[in-house]
Coordinates of C-alpha atoms in Angstrom, one line a residue:
M270 CA 101.5 111.3 104.5
H271 CA 100.3 110.2 100.7
P272 CA 99.9 107.7 98.7
E273 CA 101.8 104.3 98.4
K274 CA 99.1 103.5 95.4
A275 CA 98.0 105.2 92.5
T276 CA 94.8 107.3 93.0
K277 CA 93.2 107.7 89.7
R278 CA 90.6 110.7 90.3
P279 CA 87.6 110.1 89.4
A280 CA 86.1 112.6 85.8
G281 CA 84.9 115.5 87.2
E282 CA 86.1 115.1 91.2
S283 CA 88.3 117.7 91.9
V284 CA 91.5 118.1 94.5
K285 CA 91.0 119.8 97.6
R286 CA 93.7 121.9 98.7
P287 CA 94.2 123.5 102.4
A288 CA 94.3 126.6 101.9
G289 CA 127.9 118.4 117.4
K290 CA 126.9 118.7 121.1
S291 CA 125.8 122.2 120.6
A292 CA 122.8 120.9 118.8
R293 CA 122.7 119.1 121.9
K294 CA 121.9 122.7 124.7
P295 CA 118.1 121.9 125.7
A296 CA 116.9 125.7 124.9
V297 CA 116.4 123.2 121.4
R298 CA 113.0 121.2 123.6
A299 CA 110.6 123.3 122.3
T300 CA 108.2 124.0 125.8
A301 CA 104.9 125.3 125.7
E302 CA 106.5 128.1 128.1
A303 CA 109.2 129.4 125.9
K304 CA 108.8 130.6 121.9
P305 CA 110.2 127.7 120.1
A306 CA 110.7 128.9 116.8
A307 CA 113.4 131.9 119.5
A308 CA 114.6 128.0 121.9
A309 CA 115.3 126.8 118.4
G310 CA 117.0 129.1 115.8
A311 CA 119.1 130.8 118.7
A312 CA 120.9 127.6 119.9
A313 CA 121.2 125.9 116.3
A314 CA 123.1 128.9 114.8
A315 CA 126.4 128.0 116.4
G316 CA 126.4 124.4 114.9
A317 CA 125.1 125.9 111.6
A318 CA 127.5 128.5 111.5
A319 CA 130.3 125.3 112.1
A320 CA 127.9 123.6 109.6
A321 CA 128.8 126.0 107.5
G322 CA 133.0 126.0 107.7
A323 CA 132.7 120.9 107.8
V324 CA 130.7 121.0 104.3
G325 CA 132.7 123.3 102.9
A326 CA 136.6 121.7 103.1
A327 CA 133.9 117.8 102.6
G328 CA 133.7 119.6 99.3
A329 CA 137.0 120.6 98.7
G330 CA 138.1 117.4 98.8
R331 CA 138.0 115.3 101.4
K332 CA 137.6 111.3 100.7
P333 CA 134.0 109.8 99.5
E334 CA 132.4 108.9 103.6
S335 CA 133.1 105.1 103.9
R336 CA 129.6 103.0 105.0
L337 CA 130.7 102.3 108.2
A338 CA 131.0 106.6 108.7
M339 CA 127.5 107.1 107.5
V340 CA 125.9 104.5 109.5
R341 CA 128.1 106.1 112.4
R342 CA 126.8 109.2 111.2
A343 CA 123.6 108.8 110.4
R344 CA 123.2 106.6 114.5
R345 CA 124.1 110.8 115.5
I346 CA 121.3 112.5 114.0
N347 CA 118.5 110.0 115.2
R348 CA 120.1 110.2 118.6
E349 CA 120.1 114.5 117.9
L350 CA 117.0 114.3 117.0
A351 CA 115.4 111.7 120.0
E352 CA 116.5 114.9 121.8
L353 CA 115.0 118.1 119.5
Y354 CA 111.8 115.3 118.8
P355 CA 111.3 114.7 122.6
Y356 CA 107.3 114.4 122.0
A357 CA 107.0 113.2 118.3
H358 CA 104.4 111.0 117.0
P359 CA 102.3 109.9 115.0
E360 CA 100.1 113.1 113.4
L361 CA 96.8 111.4 113.1
D362 CA 94.2 111.8 116.0
F363 CA 93.1 108.7 116.6
R364 CA 91.5 106.8 119.3
N365 CA 91.7 102.3 118.3
P366 CA 93.5 100.7 115.3
F367 CA 90.9 101.7 112.4
E368 CA 90.5 105.1 112.7
L369 CA 94.2 104.4 112.8
L370 CA 93.4 103.3 109.2
V371 CA 91.3 105.0 107.9
A372 CA 93.0 108.3 108.9
T373 CA 96.1 107.0 106.8
V374 CA 94.0 106.0 103.8
L375 CA 92.1 109.4 104.0
S376 CA 96.1 110.6 104.3
A377 CA 96.7 110.7 100.7
Q378 CA 98.0 113.6 99.0
T379 CA 96.3 116.4 101.5
T380 CA 97.4 117.0 105.2
D381 CA 96.6 114.7 108.4
L382 CA 95.6 118.1 109.1
R383 CA 92.6 118.1 106.5
V384 CA 91.9 114.2 107.5
N385 CA 91.8 115.7 111.4
Q386 CA 89.6 117.8 111.0
T387 CA 87.5 115.2 108.8
T388 CA 87.4 112.1 111.0
P389 CA 85.3 112.9 114.3
A390 CA 82.5 113.9 112.2
L391 CA 83.7 110.6 109.8
F392 CA 83.7 107.9 113.1
A393 CA 80.3 109.3 114.4
A394 CA 79.1 108.3 111.7
Y395 CA 80.2 105.4 111.1
P396 CA 82.5 104.3 114.6
T397 CA 82.9 100.0 113.7
P398 CA 83.9 98.4 109.9
E399 CA 80.1 96.6 110.5
D400 CA 78.6 100.7 110.5
M401 CA 81.4 102.0 107.9
A402 CA 81.0 98.6 105.2
A403 CA 77.0 99.5 105.3
A404 CA 77.4 103.3 104.8
V405 CA 76.0 104.7 101.6
P406 CA 78.9 106.0 99.1
E407 CA 76.9 109.4 98.6
E408 CA 76.7 110.0 102.2
M409 CA 80.2 109.2 103.2
E410 CA 81.8 110.7 100.4
E411 CA 80.0 114.1 101.0
L412 CA 81.7 113.7 104.7
I413 CA 85.6 113.0 103.5
R414 CA 84.7 115.7 100.7
P415 CA 88.4 118.2 102.0
T416 CA 90.0 115.3 101.6
G417 CA 90.3 115.5 98.9
F418 CA 89.9 111.4 96.5
F419 CA 87.0 111.3 98.0
R420 CA 85.2 108.9 95.5
A421 CA 88.3 106.6 95.2
K422 CA 88.5 106.7 99.1
T423 CA 85.6 105.7 99.4
K424 CA 84.9 103.0 97.3
S425 CA 88.3 101.8 99.6
L426 CA 86.5 102.9 103.3
I427 CA 84.0 101.1 102.2
G428 CA 85.9 97.9 100.3
L429 CA 88.1 98.0 103.8
S430 CA 85.1 97.5 105.8
V431 CA 84.0 95.4 104.0
A432 CA 86.4 93.2 104.4
L433 CA 87.1 93.5 107.9
R434 CA 83.4 93.0 108.6
D435 CA 83.8 89.6 106.7
E436 CA 87.7 87.5 106.7
Y437 CA 88.6 89.5 110.7
G438 CA 85.5 90.1 112.7
G439 CA 85.3 92.9 112.5
E440 CA 89.4 93.9 113.5
V441 CA 91.9 95.1 112.0
P442 CA 94.4 92.9 111.7
G443 CA 98.3 93.2 113.1
R444 CA 100.1 91.7 109.8
L445 CA 101.3 93.4 107.0
A446 CA 100.4 90.0 104.6
D447 CA 96.6 90.7 105.6
L448 CA 96.9 94.5 106.0
V449 CA 98.4 95.0 101.8
K450 CA 95.9 93.0 101.1
L451 CA 92.5 95.7 101.8
P452 CA 91.5 97.8 99.8
G453 CA 93.3 101.1 99.2
V454 CA 95.9 99.8 102.3
G455 CA 100.1 99.9 101.4
R456 CA 103.5 98.9 102.7
K457 CA 103.7 102.6 103.9
T458 CA 100.3 102.0 105.4
A459 CA 100.1 99.2 106.7
N460 CA 103.8 99.9 108.3
V461 CA 102.4 102.9 110.0
V462 CA 99.2 100.9 111.2
L463 CA 101.4 98.4 113.0
G464 CA 104.0 100.7 114.1
N465 CA 101.2 103.0 116.3
A466 CA 98.9 100.7 117.0
F467 CA 99.7 97.2 117.9
G468 CA 103.4 98.3 118.2
V469 CA 105.1 96.7 115.7
P470 CA 108.6 98.2 114.3
G471 CA 108.3 100.0 111.0
I472 CA 109.5 101.9 108.3
T473 CA 107.2 104.0 107.8
V474 CA 108.8 106.0 103.7
D475 CA 106.1 109.1 103.1
T476 CA 108.1 112.2 100.7
H477 CA 109.5 113.4 103.8
F478 CA 111.4 110.8 105.3
G479 CA 112.4 109.9 101.3
R480 CA 113.3 113.5 101.0
L481 CA 115.6 113.5 105.0
V482 CA 117.1 110.3 104.3
R483 CA 118.4 111.0 100.2
R484 CA 119.8 114.5 102.2
W485 CA 121.1 112.9 104.7
K486 CA 122.5 110.7 102.2
W487 CA 121.7 107.6 103.8
T488 CA 120.4 106.3 100.3
E489 CA 119.9 107.2 96.5
Q490 CA 117.4 104.9 96.5
E491 CA 113.8 107.0 94.6
D492 CA 111.3 103.6 95.4
P493 CA 109.8 103.8 98.5
E494 CA 110.5 99.8 99.7
K495 CA 114.2 99.8 98.5
V496 CA 114.5 103.1 100.9
E497 CA 112.6 100.9 103.3
A498 CA 115.7 98.3 103.3
E499 CA 118.5 100.0 103.3
I500 CA 117.4 103.0 106.0
A501 CA 117.0 99.3 108.3
A502 CA 120.2 97.5 107.3
I503 CA 121.6 100.7 109.0
F504 CA 119.0 101.2 112.3
P505 CA 118.4 98.6 115.5
K506 CA 114.4 96.6 115.1
S507 CA 113.8 99.0 117.1
E508 CA 114.1 102.3 116.0
W509 CA 112.3 101.6 113.2
T510 CA 108.8 103.5 114.7
M511 CA 110.2 106.7 116.1
L512 CA 112.9 106.5 113.4
S513 CA 110.2 107.4 111.8
H514 CA 108.5 110.0 112.8
R515 CA 110.9 111.5 113.6
V516 CA 112.4 112.3 110.3
V517 CA 108.8 113.3 109.3
F518 CA 108.4 115.6 112.8
H519 CA 111.9 117.4 111.5
G520 CA 110.6 117.5 107.5
R521 CA 107.3 118.9 108.2
R522 CA 109.5 121.9 110.7
I523 CA 113.0 122.3 109.7
C524 CA 113.9 120.8 106.7
H525 CA 111.0 122.0 103.9
A526 CA 111.1 120.6 100.8
R527 CA 111.4 124.1 99.5
K528 CA 113.5 125.3 101.0
P529 CA 115.5 124.3 104.1
A530 CA 116.3 126.0 107.0
C531 CA 119.3 125.7 107.5
G532 CA 120.4 128.1 109.7
A533 CA 118.1 126.9 112.6
C534 CA 118.5 123.1 111.5
P535 CA 120.0 122.3 115.1
I536 CA 121.7 118.8 113.2
A537 CA 123.3 121.0 110.0
P538 CA 127.1 120.1 111.2
L539 CA 126.5 116.2 110.8
C540 CA 124.5 117.2 107.4
P541 CA 125.8 117.0 103.5
S542 CA 124.2 118.7 101.5
Y543 CA 124.1 121.8 104.3
G544 CA 123.2 124.3 102.3
E545 CA 120.8 123.8 100.1
G546 CA 118.5 126.4 101.9
E547 CA 118.2 129.3 103.7
T548 CA 121.9 129.1 106.3
D549 CA 121.7 133.4 107.4
P550 CA 120.1 132.5 111.1
E551 CA 116.8 135.0 111.4
K552 CA 115.9 134.1 107.8
A553 CA 116.2 130.6 108.8
R554 CA 113.6 130.8 111.9
K555 CA 110.8 132.5 110.1
L556 CA 110.6 129.4 107.9
L557 CA 110.3 126.9 111.0
K558 CA 106.6 125.8 111.3
Y559 CA 104.2 123.7 114.2
E560 CA 105.8 123.8 118.0
M561 CA 108.8 124.7 116.6
G562 CA 107.7 128.3 115.1
G563 CA 105.2 128.9 117.9
Q564 CA 102.5 128.1 115.4
P565 CA 99.0 124.8 116.2
G566 CA 100.1 121.1 115.3
Q567 CA 98.2 119.2 113.2
R568 CA 96.5 116.6 115.9
L569 CA 93.1 118.2 117.2
S570 CA 93.8 115.9 120.1
P571 CA 97.6 115.8 120.6
P572 CA 99.2 113.6 122.8
P573 CA 99.6 115.0 126.6
D574 CA 103.4 115.7 126.0
Y575 CA 103.1 118.6 122.7
P576 CA 104.4 121.3 123.6
G577 CA 102.2 123.1 121.2
K578 CA 99.0 124.4 120.1
P579 CA 95.6 121.7 119.6
A580 CA 94.7 122.5 115.8
P581 CA 91.6 123.8 115.2
P582 CA 89.0 122.0 114.0
L583 CA 87.4 122.4 110.9
G584 CA 85.3 125.7 109.7
A585 CA 87.4 127.1 113.1
G586 CA 89.8 129.3 110.9

């Protein structure tokens, strides 16, 4: 996840960076017993090859896609992603709304993995808003140092904890208007908390989500709030939260920023940007990440239905 509010790095502080139908084949779904990378890549190869011809034909003079056709294609992509990632979930470890709020603020300009490796010690020291509001800044800074921008984040976490203690009875509010008033909390963070802690549908526009919806030609907008508004108009409200998880999952595992694994992508036949990345199936399979590539996920405590391996604790390798 990435910040929705500009974060200035205090002087002397460095950023810590951690080191078609065919697409619905059951083999695509990663399982703990199967080899995820091989399953995903094998099922996707034929679809990717078909996509190459389809995209080539589109570039050879087909008329522009109508909005209705785009909406139908977008909804089909969502259905395909739901089959590919039936276990999609927020990739931050949390046990309550307060922990999710804190973890999401910490996730600015770092990975969810790094946050998940950092928060156990943080929540052991400050389990409630009241505890965190009374924290000594220098002590909290040392605990969250691995996430980067630790001084600015400490200020935000103490500030939002004070607000929760003094204005909301120590409880995280369940309204967007209240959440965005908290220090360090913008619309993206608020939607994460509302959707995953309160069951209030919301679209979370992080860098992965924005990148993919533009690649899929669902929008041309760059501003996160405009992206959110345009995507919200395509899908029923009931789909917003899970759509966000599925798109982000796909962006992290297959449709990477610099080198998307086009040749191992099960939704390649529906993608107008097919060919921007590696189209050779064997080479593309090597680009798959997390459970799709047989690697640990980002959560130390993933949901029971997650088919991959848990992430290791901080310092465990």
